[in-house]
Amino acid sequence: MSQKKAKIFKSLGNRHIAFDVDAKEDIIAFIKSKPIYNKKFNLIIDVILQNLRVPDLFDKEDIDNKSKDVWAMKFLKGGDNPRIYCKEVRTADKNYVIVAAAVLEKKKNQKNKAKEISLIHQVAENIYTIIEPKKENT
């Protein structure tokens, strides 16, 4: 298990989206690499924050007991089928945080292969300290 930090970047009520501090640059570069990824990312964020269930966009990666609390943001079915793997974190003050933790740029098969399983397990093992955004003085 590895201790990591995640910084919140968008919130709605007690639901939050955060980036793994170490993976943020890679994730943002992936999102910005194609306009459709940016558009889908914003749609997925809205789905999560509004607590909607849309498995084609965001779904649990419940492959085994080790993968507990891992979710996948799904960008394009067919083709490269890229994903951002996320860790679900519940804080002591009952906040729900989805931490974008790792990018998988190509998933060519329906079943998870060793590469995907390894990445999902890595995300599952992360223990996050959540960093709140700085509040502006008004």
mmCIF file of N, CA and C in Angstrom:
data_model
loop_
_atom_site.group_PDB
_atom_site.id
_atom_site.type_symbol
_atom_site.label_atom_id
_atom_site.label_comp_id
_atom_site.label_asym_id
_atom_site.label_seq_id
_atom_site.Cartn_x
_atom_site.Cartn_y
_atom_site.Cartn_z
ATOM 1 N N MET A 1 0.846 -1.187 0.000
ATOM 2 C CA MET A 1 0.000 0.000 0.000
ATOM 3 C C MET A 1 0.882 1.237 0.000
ATOM 4 N N SER A 2 0.482 2.211 -0.775
ATOM 5 C CA SER A 2 1.286 3.426 -0.792
ATOM 6 C C SER A 2 0.437 4.633 -0.410
ATOM 7 N N GLN A 3 1.047 5.474 0.402
ATOM 8 C CA GLN A 3 0.410 6.714 0.842
ATOM 9 C C GLN A 3 0.572 7.747 -0.265
ATOM 10 N N LYS A 4 -0.529 8.372 -0.651
ATOM 11 C CA LYS A 4 -0.485 9.362 -1.719
ATOM 12 C C LYS A 4 -1.365 10.541 -1.356
ATOM 13 N N LYS A 5 -1.199 11.606 -2.122
ATOM 14 C CA LYS A 5 -2.030 12.797 -1.941
ATOM 15 C C LYS A 5 -2.895 13.001 -3.174
ATOM 16 N N ALA A 6 -4.098 13.510 -2.925
ATOM 17 C CA ALA A 6 -5.018 13.838 -4.017
ATOM 18 C C ALA A 6 -5.600 15.210 -3.737
ATOM 19 N N LYS A 7 -5.606 16.050 -4.764
ATOM 20 C CA LYS A 7 -6.113 17.413 -4.609
ATOM 21 C C LYS A 7 -7.458 17.546 -5.316
ATOM 22 N N ILE A 8 -8.449 18.026 -4.566
ATOM 23 C CA ILE A 8 -9.787 18.234 -5.113
ATOM 24 C C ILE A 8 -9.753 19.377 -6.124
ATOM 25 N N PHE A 9 -10.406 19.166 -7.276
ATOM 26 C CA PHE A 9 -10.485 20.254 -8.250
ATOM 27 C C PHE A 9 -11.918 20.637 -8.600
ATOM 28 N N LYS A 10 -12.903 19.783 -8.292
ATOM 29 C CA LYS A 10 -14.289 20.152 -8.569
ATOM 30 C C LYS A 10 -15.192 19.467 -7.557
ATOM 31 N N SER A 11 -16.210 20.202 -7.088
ATOM 32 C CA SER A 11 -17.103 19.678 -6.056
ATOM 33 C C SER A 11 -18.540 20.089 -6.315
ATOM 34 N N LEU A 12 -19.447 19.293 -5.765
ATOM 35 C CA LEU A 12 -20.868 19.622 -5.737
ATOM 36 C C LEU A 12 -21.412 18.993 -4.460
ATOM 37 N N GLY A 13 -21.753 19.842 -3.480
ATOM 38 C CA GLY A 13 -22.197 19.333 -2.181
ATOM 39 C C GLY A 13 -21.085 18.544 -1.519
ATOM 40 N N ASN A 14 -21.382 17.309 -1.132
ATOM 41 C CA ASN A 14 -20.360 16.485 -0.475
ATOM 42 C C ASN A 14 -19.696 15.499 -1.448
ATOM 43 N N ARG A 15 -19.864 15.720 -2.745
ATOM 44 C CA ARG A 15 -19.234 14.880 -3.770
ATOM 45 C C ARG A 15 -18.105 15.674 -4.429
ATOM 46 N N HIS A 16 -16.962 15.017 -4.609
ATOM 47 C CA HIS A 16 -15.767 15.711 -5.090
ATOM 48 C C HIS A 16 -15.017 14.860 -6.116
ATOM 49 N N ILE A 17 -14.334 15.552 -7.018
ATOM 50 C CA ILE A 17 -13.424 14.922 -7.973
ATOM 51 C C ILE A 17 -12.035 15.459 -7.652
ATOM 52 N N ALA A 18 -11.059 14.557 -7.603
ATOM 53 C CA ALA A 18 -9.691 14.952 -7.275
ATOM 54 C C ALA A 18 -8.723 14.263 -8.235
ATOM 55 N N PHE A 19 -7.529 14.826 -8.327
ATOM 56 C CA PHE A 19 -6.444 14.200 -9.082
ATOM 57 C C PHE A 19 -5.400 13.677 -8.109
ATOM 58 N N ASP A 20 -4.883 12.488 -8.367
ATOM 59 C CA ASP A 20 -3.692 11.995 -7.684
ATOM 60 C C ASP A 20 -2.597 13.004 -8.030
ATOM 61 N N VAL A 21 -1.951 13.561 -7.022
ATOM 62 C CA VAL A 21 -0.963 14.619 -7.244
ATOM 63 C C VAL A 21 0.164 14.133 -8.159
ATOM 64 N N ASP A 22 0.598 12.888 -7.988
ATOM 65 C CA ASP A 22 1.701 12.356 -8.798
ATOM 66 C C ASP A 22 1.298 12.053 -10.242
ATOM 67 N N ALA A 23 0.034 11.765 -10.475
ATOM 68 C CA ALA A 23 -0.431 11.378 -11.814
ATOM 69 C C ALA A 23 -1.128 12.510 -12.562
ATOM 70 N N LYS A 24 -1.310 13.648 -11.914
ATOM 71 C CA LYS A 24 -2.106 14.745 -12.476
ATOM 72 C C LYS A 24 -1.644 15.172 -13.869
ATOM 73 N N GLU A 25 -0.349 15.375 -14.051
ATOM 74 C CA GLU A 25 0.159 15.848 -15.346
ATOM 75 C C GLU A 25 -0.159 14.859 -16.469
ATOM 76 N N ASP A 26 0.040 13.570 -16.216
ATOM 77 C CA ASP A 26 -0.251 12.545 -17.229
ATOM 78 C C ASP A 26 -1.738 12.504 -17.556
ATOM 79 N N ILE A 27 -2.568 12.613 -16.526
ATOM 80 C CA ILE A 27 -4.020 12.557 -16.730
ATOM 81 C C ILE A 27 -4.492 13.768 -17.531
ATOM 82 N N ILE A 28 -4.024 14.949 -17.163
ATOM 83 C CA ILE A 28 -4.426 16.168 -17.880
ATOM 84 C C ILE A 28 -3.916 16.135 -19.322
ATOM 85 N N ALA A 29 -2.690 15.672 -19.528
ATOM 86 C CA ALA A 29 -2.154 15.567 -20.896
ATOM 87 C C ALA A 29 -3.018 14.625 -21.733
ATOM 88 N N PHE A 30 -3.445 13.518 -21.145
ATOM 89 C CA PHE A 30 -4.321 12.583 -21.854
ATOM 90 C C PHE A 30 -5.649 13.253 -22.196
ATOM 91 N N ILE A 31 -6.264 13.913 -21.228
ATOM 92 C CA ILE A 31 -7.568 14.561 -21.438
ATOM 93 C C ILE A 31 -7.481 15.612 -22.544
ATOM 94 N N LYS A 32 -6.385 16.351 -22.571
ATOM 95 C CA LYS A 32 -6.220 17.422 -23.558
ATOM 96 C C LYS A 32 -5.722 16.913 -24.913
ATOM 97 N N SER A 33 -5.352 15.633 -24.996
ATOM 98 C CA SER A 33 -4.771 15.112 -26.239
ATOM 99 C C SER A 33 -5.772 15.068 -27.395
ATOM 100 N N LYS A 34 -7.063 14.959 -27.091
ATOM 101 C CA LYS A 34 -8.095 14.955 -28.133
ATOM 102 C C LYS A 34 -9.311 15.704 -27.608
ATOM 103 N N PRO A 35 -9.922 16.541 -28.439
ATOM 104 C CA PRO A 35 -11.112 17.282 -27.984
ATOM 105 C C PRO A 35 -12.226 16.376 -27.452
ATOM 106 N N ILE A 36 -12.404 15.191 -28.045
ATOM 107 C CA ILE A 36 -13.463 14.289 -27.584
ATOM 108 C C ILE A 36 -13.182 13.804 -26.164
ATOM 109 N N TYR A 37 -11.908 13.614 -25.807
ATOM 110 C CA TYR A 37 -11.571 13.186 -24.444
ATOM 111 C C TYR A 37 -11.925 14.280 -23.442
ATOM 112 N N ASN A 38 -11.628 15.522 -23.808
ATOM 113 C CA ASN A 38 -11.947 16.647 -22.925
ATOM 114 C C ASN A 38 -13.459 16.748 -22.721
ATOM 115 N N LYS A 39 -14.202 16.616 -23.814
ATOM 116 C CA LYS A 39 -15.663 16.692 -23.743
ATOM 117 C C LYS A 39 -16.221 15.550 -22.884
ATOM 118 N N LYS A 40 -15.737 14.326 -23.118
ATOM 119 C CA LYS A 40 -16.205 13.166 -22.351
ATOM 120 C C LYS A 40 -15.823 13.291 -20.878
ATOM 121 N N PHE A 41 -14.618 13.801 -20.606
ATOM 122 C CA PHE A 41 -14.182 13.963 -19.217
ATOM 123 C C PHE A 41 -15.145 14.883 -18.474
ATOM 124 N N ASN A 42 -15.488 16.007 -19.084
ATOM 125 C CA ASN A 42 -16.420 16.941 -18.441
ATOM 126 C C ASN A 42 -17.796 16.305 -18.234
ATOM 127 N N LEU A 43 -18.240 15.499 -19.186
ATOM 128 C CA LEU A 43 -19.512 14.792 -19.050
ATOM 129 C C LEU A 43 -19.446 13.780 -17.895
ATOM 130 N N ILE A 44 -18.362 13.030 -17.817
ATOM 131 C CA ILE A 44 -18.190 12.040 -16.748
ATOM 132 C C ILE A 44 -18.154 12.724 -15.386
ATOM 133 N N ILE A 45 -17.462 13.858 -15.299
ATOM 134 C CA ILE A 45 -17.402 14.616 -14.039
ATOM 135 C C ILE A 45 -18.812 15.006 -13.603
ATOM 136 N N ASP A 46 -19.611 15.499 -14.535
ATOM 137 C CA ASP A 46 -20.997 15.872 -14.209
ATOM 138 C C ASP A 46 -21.800 14.661 -13.735
ATOM 139 N N VAL A 47 -21.622 13.523 -14.387
ATOM 140 C CA VAL A 47 -22.319 12.291 -13.995
ATOM 141 C C VAL A 47 -21.968 11.926 -12.550
ATOM 142 N N ILE A 48 -20.681 11.980 -12.219
ATOM 143 C CA ILE A 48 -20.228 11.622 -10.868
ATOM 144 C C ILE A 48 -20.772 12.600 -9.834
ATOM 145 N N LEU A 49 -20.620 13.893 -10.098
ATOM 146 C CA LEU A 49 -21.035 14.901 -9.122
ATOM 147 C C LEU A 49 -22.543 14.903 -8.900
ATOM 148 N N GLN A 50 -23.307 14.546 -9.928
ATOM 149 C CA GLN A 50 -24.765 14.512 -9.792
ATOM 150 C C GLN A 50 -25.268 13.146 -9.319
ATOM 151 N N ASN A 51 -24.338 12.241 -9.026
ATOM 152 C CA ASN A 51 -24.669 10.908 -8.512
ATOM 153 C C ASN A 51 -25.583 10.134 -9.469
ATOM 154 N N LEU A 52 -25.285 10.236 -10.760
ATOM 155 C CA LEU A 52 -26.046 9.510 -11.774
ATOM 156 C C LEU A 52 -25.362 8.174 -12.065
ATOM 157 N N ARG A 53 -26.107 7.203 -12.495
ATOM 158 C CA ARG A 53 -25.565 5.883 -12.820
ATOM 159 C C ARG A 53 -25.558 5.725 -14.340
ATOM 160 N N VAL A 54 -24.366 5.853 -14.939
ATOM 161 C CA VAL A 54 -24.208 5.697 -16.388
ATOM 162 C C VAL A 54 -23.000 4.774 -16.624
ATOM 163 N N PRO A 55 -23.216 3.454 -16.594
ATOM 164 C CA PRO A 55 -22.107 2.498 -16.696
ATOM 165 C C PRO A 55 -21.270 2.612 -17.970
ATOM 166 N N ASP A 56 -21.841 3.135 -19.053
ATOM 167 C CA ASP A 56 -21.050 3.308 -20.275
ATOM 168 C C ASP A 56 -19.998 4.400 -20.132
ATOM 169 N N LEU A 57 -20.145 5.273 -19.133
ATOM 170 C CA LEU A 57 -19.188 6.356 -18.909
ATOM 171 C C LEU A 57 -18.336 6.148 -17.662
ATOM 172 N N PHE A 58 -18.941 5.601 -16.612
ATOM 173 C CA PHE A 58 -18.248 5.476 -15.327
ATOM 174 C C PHE A 58 -18.802 4.253 -14.609
ATOM 175 N N ASP A 59 -17.917 3.278 -14.353
ATOM 176 C CA ASP A 59 -18.401 2.036 -13.755
ATOM 177 C C ASP A 59 -17.333 1.410 -12.870
ATOM 178 N N LYS A 60 -17.788 0.617 -11.928
ATOM 179 C CA LYS A 60 -16.912 -0.056 -10.979
ATOM 180 C C LYS A 60 -16.102 -1.137 -11.690
ATOM 181 N N GLU A 61 -14.828 -1.236 -11.347
ATOM 182 C CA GLU A 61 -13.946 -2.284 -11.872
ATOM 183 C C GLU A 61 -13.850 -3.370 -10.808
ATOM 184 N N ASP A 62 -14.913 -4.096 -10.652
ATOM 185 C CA ASP A 62 -15.038 -5.084 -9.582
ATOM 186 C C ASP A 62 -14.565 -6.445 -10.079
ATOM 187 N N ILE A 63 -13.247 -6.579 -10.294
ATOM 188 C CA ILE A 63 -12.724 -7.808 -10.885
ATOM 189 C C ILE A 63 -12.365 -8.862 -9.846
ATOM 190 N N ASP A 64 -12.049 -8.420 -8.616
ATOM 191 C CA ASP A 64 -11.710 -9.342 -7.534
ATOM 192 C C ASP A 64 -11.721 -8.574 -6.214
ATOM 193 N N ASN A 65 -11.384 -9.264 -5.125
ATOM 194 C CA ASN A 65 -11.399 -8.615 -3.808
ATOM 195 C C ASN A 65 -10.357 -7.511 -3.676
ATOM 196 N N LYS A 66 -9.263 -7.603 -4.418
ATOM 197 C CA LYS A 66 -8.207 -6.584 -4.356
ATOM 198 C C LYS A 66 -8.620 -5.270 -5.021
ATOM 199 N N SER A 67 -9.580 -5.331 -5.915
ATOM 200 C CA SER A 67 -9.930 -4.141 -6.701
ATOM 201 C C SER A 67 -11.070 -3.335 -6.088
ATOM 202 N N LYS A 68 -11.329 -3.548 -4.826
ATOM 203 C CA LYS A 68 -12.405 -2.837 -4.144
ATOM 204 C C LYS A 68 -12.192 -1.327 -4.278
ATOM 205 N N ASP A 69 -13.240 -0.609 -4.523
ATOM 206 C CA ASP A 69 -13.235 0.857 -4.600
ATOM 207 C C ASP A 69 -12.539 1.424 -5.835
ATOM 208 N N VAL A 70 -12.301 0.613 -6.869
ATOM 209 C CA VAL A 70 -11.709 1.123 -8.109
ATOM 210 C C VAL A 70 -12.815 1.260 -9.156
ATOM 211 N N TRP A 71 -12.814 2.415 -9.812
ATOM 212 C CA TRP A 71 -13.792 2.739 -10.851
ATOM 213 C C TRP A 71 -13.041 3.114 -12.121
ATOM 214 N N ALA A 72 -13.735 3.063 -13.260
ATOM 215 C CA ALA A 72 -13.124 3.450 -14.535
ATOM 216 C C ALA A 72 -13.964 4.512 -15.218
ATOM 217 N N MET A 73 -13.296 5.596 -15.627
ATOM 218 C CA MET A 73 -13.908 6.582 -16.517
ATOM 219 C C MET A 73 -13.670 6.039 -17.921
ATOM 220 N N LYS A 74 -14.746 5.862 -18.679
ATOM 221 C CA LYS A 74 -14.659 5.246 -20.003
ATOM 222 C C LYS A 74 -14.889 6.306 -21.076
ATOM 223 N N PHE A 75 -13.925 6.439 -21.987
ATOM 224 C CA PHE A 75 -13.968 7.530 -22.953
ATOM 225 C C PHE A 75 -14.536 7.155 -24.309
ATOM 226 N N LEU A 76 -14.171 6.031 -24.872
ATOM 227 C CA LEU A 76 -14.661 5.633 -26.198
ATOM 228 C C LEU A 76 -14.797 4.126 -26.251
ATOM 229 N N LYS A 77 -15.997 3.652 -26.509
ATOM 230 C CA LYS A 77 -16.193 2.213 -26.706
ATOM 231 C C LYS A 77 -15.632 1.847 -28.075
ATOM 232 N N GLY A 78 -15.048 0.666 -28.167
ATOM 233 C CA GLY A 78 -14.421 0.263 -29.417
ATOM 234 C C GLY A 78 -13.141 1.056 -29.610
ATOM 235 N N GLY A 79 -12.477 0.886 -30.691
ATOM 236 C CA GLY A 79 -11.242 1.624 -30.934
ATOM 237 C C GLY A 79 -10.239 1.384 -29.819
ATOM 238 N N ASP A 80 -9.619 2.455 -29.348
ATOM 239 C CA ASP A 80 -8.606 2.339 -28.297
ATOM 240 C C ASP A 80 -9.209 2.079 -26.917
ATOM 241 N N ASN A 81 -10.464 2.455 -26.702
ATOM 242 C CA ASN A 81 -11.163 2.221 -25.436
ATOM 243 C C ASN A 81 -10.351 2.705 -24.224
ATOM 244 N N PRO A 82 -9.894 3.973 -24.240
ATOM 245 C CA PRO A 82 -9.074 4.471 -23.135
ATOM 246 C C PRO A 82 -9.877 4.623 -21.845
ATOM 247 N N ARG A 83 -9.145 4.584 -20.730
ATOM 248 C CA ARG A 83 -9.776 4.715 -19.417
ATOM 249 C C ARG A 83 -8.896 5.502 -18.470
ATOM 250 N N ILE A 84 -9.550 6.127 -17.509
ATOM 251 C CA ILE A 84 -8.847 6.668 -16.347
ATOM 252 C C ILE A 84 -9.359 5.863 -15.165
ATOM 253 N N TYR A 85 -8.443 5.170 -14.493
ATOM 254 C CA TYR A 85 -8.828 4.409 -13.312
ATOM 255 C C TYR A 85 -8.825 5.332 -12.101
ATOM 256 N N CYS A 86 -9.851 5.166 -11.274
ATOM 257 C CA CYS A 86 -10.082 6.058 -10.143
ATOM 258 C C CYS A 86 -10.263 5.258 -8.862
ATOM 259 N N LYS A 87 -9.952 5.899 -7.754
ATOM 260 C CA LYS A 87 -10.161 5.292 -6.439
ATOM 261 C C LYS A 87 -11.266 6.055 -5.731
ATOM 262 N N GLU A 88 -12.224 5.322 -5.187
ATOM 263 C CA GLU A 88 -13.306 5.913 -4.396
ATOM 264 C C GLU A 88 -12.821 6.050 -2.958
ATOM 265 N N VAL A 89 -12.961 7.262 -2.408
ATOM 266 C CA VAL A 89 -12.539 7.524 -1.030
ATOM 267 C C VAL A 89 -13.700 8.165 -0.286
ATOM 268 N N ARG A 90 -13.964 7.668 0.885
ATOM 269 C CA ARG A 90 -14.967 8.293 1.761
ATOM 270 C C ARG A 90 -14.216 8.864 2.952
ATOM 271 N N THR A 91 -14.413 10.153 3.199
ATOM 272 C CA THR A 91 -13.690 10.817 4.275
ATOM 273 C C THR A 91 -14.450 10.690 5.592
ATOM 274 N N ALA A 92 -13.766 11.015 6.683
ATOM 275 C CA ALA A 92 -14.371 10.930 8.018
ATOM 276 C C ALA A 92 -15.597 11.827 8.137
ATOM 277 N N ASP A 93 -15.586 12.956 7.417
ATOM 278 C CA ASP A 93 -16.731 13.878 7.488
ATOM 279 C C ASP A 93 -17.776 13.578 6.402
ATOM 280 N N LYS A 94 -17.823 12.318 5.958
ATOM 281 C CA LYS A 94 -18.856 11.801 5.049
ATOM 282 C C LYS A 94 -18.824 12.399 3.640
ATOM 283 N N ASN A 95 -17.660 12.868 3.215
ATOM 284 C CA ASN A 95 -17.510 13.323 1.839
ATOM 285 C C ASN A 95 -17.151 12.131 0.955
ATOM 286 N N TYR A 96 -17.609 12.197 -0.283
ATOM 287 C CA TYR A 96 -17.361 11.158 -1.275
ATOM 288 C C TYR A 96 -16.405 11.757 -2.303
ATOM 289 N N VAL A 97 -15.231 11.150 -2.440
ATOM 290 C CA VAL A 97 -14.210 11.680 -3.347
ATOM 291 C C VAL A 97 -13.829 10.597 -4.356
ATOM 292 N N ILE A 98 -13.859 10.961 -5.630
ATOM 293 C CA ILE A 98 -13.342 10.091 -6.687
ATOM 294 C C ILE A 98 -11.992 10.674 -7.098
ATOM 295 N N VAL A 99 -10.935 9.879 -6.915
ATOM 296 C CA VAL A 99 -9.579 10.315 -7.232
ATOM 297 C C VAL A 99 -9.161 9.710 -8.570
ATOM 298 N N ALA A 100 -8.944 10.567 -9.570
ATOM 299 C CA ALA A 100 -8.410 10.119 -10.858
ATOM 300 C C ALA A 100 -6.949 9.755 -10.622
ATOM 301 N N ALA A 101 -6.602 8.471 -10.827
ATOM 302 C CA ALA A 101 -5.307 7.982 -10.367
ATOM 303 C C ALA A 101 -4.366 7.473 -11.458
ATOM 304 N N ALA A 102 -4.893 6.946 -12.564
ATOM 305 C CA ALA A 102 -4.017 6.357 -13.583
ATOM 306 C C ALA A 102 -4.719 6.316 -14.936
ATOM 307 N N VAL A 103 -3.923 6.482 -15.986
ATOM 308 C CA VAL A 103 -4.451 6.459 -17.355
ATOM 309 C C VAL A 103 -4.079 5.138 -18.026
ATOM 310 N N LEU A 104 -5.052 4.561 -18.712
ATOM 311 C CA LEU A 104 -4.813 3.430 -19.602
ATOM 312 C C LEU A 104 -5.259 3.909 -20.977
ATOM 313 N N GLU A 105 -4.294 4.181 -21.865
ATOM 314 C CA GLU A 105 -4.632 4.801 -23.145
ATOM 315 C C GLU A 105 -5.258 3.841 -24.143
ATOM 316 N N LYS A 106 -5.003 2.540 -23.992
ATOM 317 C CA LYS A 106 -5.586 1.564 -24.916
ATOM 318 C C LYS A 106 -6.006 0.323 -24.147
ATOM 319 N N LYS A 107 -7.255 -0.060 -24.340
ATOM 320 C CA LYS A 107 -7.759 -1.325 -23.788
ATOM 321 C C LYS A 107 -8.406 -2.047 -24.959
ATOM 322 N N LYS A 108 -7.702 -3.013 -25.499
ATOM 323 C CA LYS A 108 -8.108 -3.645 -26.752
ATOM 324 C C LYS A 108 -9.046 -4.835 -26.582
ATOM 325 N N ASN A 109 -9.257 -5.319 -25.366
ATOM 326 C CA ASN A 109 -10.047 -6.520 -25.167
ATOM 327 C C ASN A 109 -11.150 -6.272 -24.143
ATOM 328 N N GLN A 110 -12.207 -7.068 -24.215
ATOM 329 C CA GLN A 110 -13.307 -6.892 -23.263
ATOM 330 C C GLN A 110 -12.911 -7.338 -21.869
ATOM 331 N N LYS A 111 -12.238 -8.465 -21.770
ATOM 332 C CA LYS A 111 -11.774 -8.958 -20.474
ATOM 333 C C LYS A 111 -10.494 -8.223 -20.099
ATOM 334 N N ASN A 112 -10.288 -8.021 -18.800
ATOM 335 C CA ASN A 112 -9.057 -7.394 -18.340
ATOM 336 C C ASN A 112 -7.907 -8.394 -18.428
ATOM 337 N N LYS A 113 -6.825 -7.968 -19.066
ATOM 338 C CA LYS A 113 -5.616 -8.783 -19.172
ATOM 339 C C LYS A 113 -4.675 -8.401 -18.029
ATOM 340 N N ALA A 114 -3.507 -9.029 -17.969
ATOM 341 C CA ALA A 114 -2.557 -8.825 -16.873
ATOM 342 C C ALA A 114 -2.193 -7.349 -16.689
ATOM 343 N N LYS A 115 -1.991 -6.620 -17.797
ATOM 344 C CA LYS A 115 -1.618 -5.200 -17.713
ATOM 345 C C LYS A 115 -2.709 -4.389 -17.014
ATOM 346 N N GLU A 116 -3.958 -4.600 -17.412
ATOM 347 C CA GLU A 116 -5.069 -3.859 -16.810
ATOM 348 C C GLU A 116 -5.261 -4.253 -15.351
ATOM 349 N N ILE A 117 -5.181 -5.554 -15.073
ATOM 350 C CA ILE A 117 -5.361 -6.035 -13.699
ATOM 351 C C ILE A 117 -4.295 -5.451 -12.784
ATOM 352 N N SER A 118 -3.050 -5.421 -13.248
ATOM 353 C CA SER A 118 -1.956 -4.848 -12.462
ATOM 354 C C SER A 118 -2.211 -3.371 -12.153
ATOM 355 N N LEU A 119 -2.642 -2.614 -13.149
ATOM 356 C CA LEU A 119 -2.920 -1.187 -12.959
ATOM 357 C C LEU A 119 -4.092 -0.981 -11.996
ATOM 358 N N ILE A 120 -5.133 -1.783 -12.132
ATOM 359 C CA ILE A 120 -6.290 -1.694 -11.234
ATOM 360 C C ILE A 120 -5.860 -1.994 -9.795
ATOM 361 N N HIS A 121 -5.027 -3.015 -9.605
ATOM 362 C CA HIS A 121 -4.545 -3.354 -8.264
ATOM 363 C C HIS A 121 -3.672 -2.243 -7.683
ATOM 364 N N GLN A 122 -2.839 -1.612 -8.521
ATOM 365 C CA GLN A 122 -2.018 -0.491 -8.044
ATOM 366 C C GLN A 122 -2.899 0.635 -7.534
ATOM 367 N N VAL A 123 -3.933 0.972 -8.291
ATOM 368 C CA VAL A 123 -4.856 2.038 -7.882
ATOM 369 C C VAL A 123 -5.558 1.641 -6.587
ATOM 370 N N ALA A 124 -5.971 0.390 -6.476
ATOM 371 C CA ALA A 124 -6.680 -0.085 -5.284
ATOM 372 C C ALA A 124 -5.825 0.022 -4.028
ATOM 373 N N GLU A 125 -4.515 -0.161 -4.175
ATOM 374 C CA GLU A 125 -3.619 -0.145 -3.020
ATOM 375 C C GLU A 125 -3.298 1.257 -2.516
ATOM 376 N N ASN A 126 -3.596 2.274 -3.293
ATOM 377 C CA ASN A 126 -3.296 3.643 -2.871
ATOM 378 C C ASN A 126 -4.184 4.061 -1.706
ATOM 379 N N ILE A 127 -3.560 4.700 -0.720
ATOM 380 C CA ILE A 127 -4.287 5.293 0.409
ATOM 381 C C ILE A 127 -4.088 6.797 0.288
ATOM 382 N N TYR A 128 -5.191 7.521 0.133
ATOM 383 C CA TYR A 128 -5.101 8.948 -0.174
ATOM 384 C C TYR A 128 -5.369 9.854 1.019
ATOM 385 N N THR A 129 -4.543 10.891 1.094
ATOM 386 C CA THR A 129 -4.818 12.051 1.931
ATOM 387 C C THR A 129 -5.418 13.073 0.981
ATOM 388 N N ILE A 130 -6.612 13.551 1.298
ATOM 389 C CA ILE A 130 -7.320 14.477 0.416
ATOM 390 C C ILE A 130 -6.946 15.908 0.774
ATOM 391 N N ILE A 131 -6.551 16.666 -0.253
ATOM 392 C CA ILE A 131 -6.179 18.073 -0.082
ATOM 393 C C ILE A 131 -7.316 18.931 -0.618
ATOM 394 N N GLU A 132 -7.858 19.761 0.246
ATOM 395 C CA GLU A 132 -8.938 20.680 -0.145
ATOM 396 C C GLU A 132 -8.342 21.835 -0.946
ATOM 397 N N PRO A 133 -9.090 22.372 -1.905
ATOM 398 C CA PRO A 133 -8.598 23.561 -2.612
ATOM 399 C C PRO A 133 -8.569 24.747 -1.657
ATOM 400 N N LYS A 134 -7.645 25.651 -1.912
ATOM 401 C CA LYS A 134 -7.566 26.852 -1.070
ATOM 402 C C LYS A 134 -8.788 27.717 -1.315
ATOM 403 N N LYS A 135 -9.355 28.221 -0.249
ATOM 404 C CA LYS A 135 -10.532 29.091 -0.355
ATOM 405 C C LYS A 135 -10.079 30.520 -0.621
ATOM 406 N N GLU A 136 -10.798 31.180 -1.522
ATOM 407 C CA GLU A 136 -10.519 32.582 -1.841
ATOM 408 C C GLU A 136 -11.088 33.469 -0.737
ATOM 409 N N ASN A 137 -10.372 34.520 -0.395
ATOM 410 C CA ASN A 137 -10.910 35.502 0.559
ATOM 411 C C ASN A 137 -11.901 36.393 -0.169
ATOM 412 N N THR A 138 -13.096 36.520 0.389
ATOM 413 C CA THR A 138 -14.100 37.364 -0.272
ATOM 414 C C THR A 138 -14.492 38.512 0.592
#
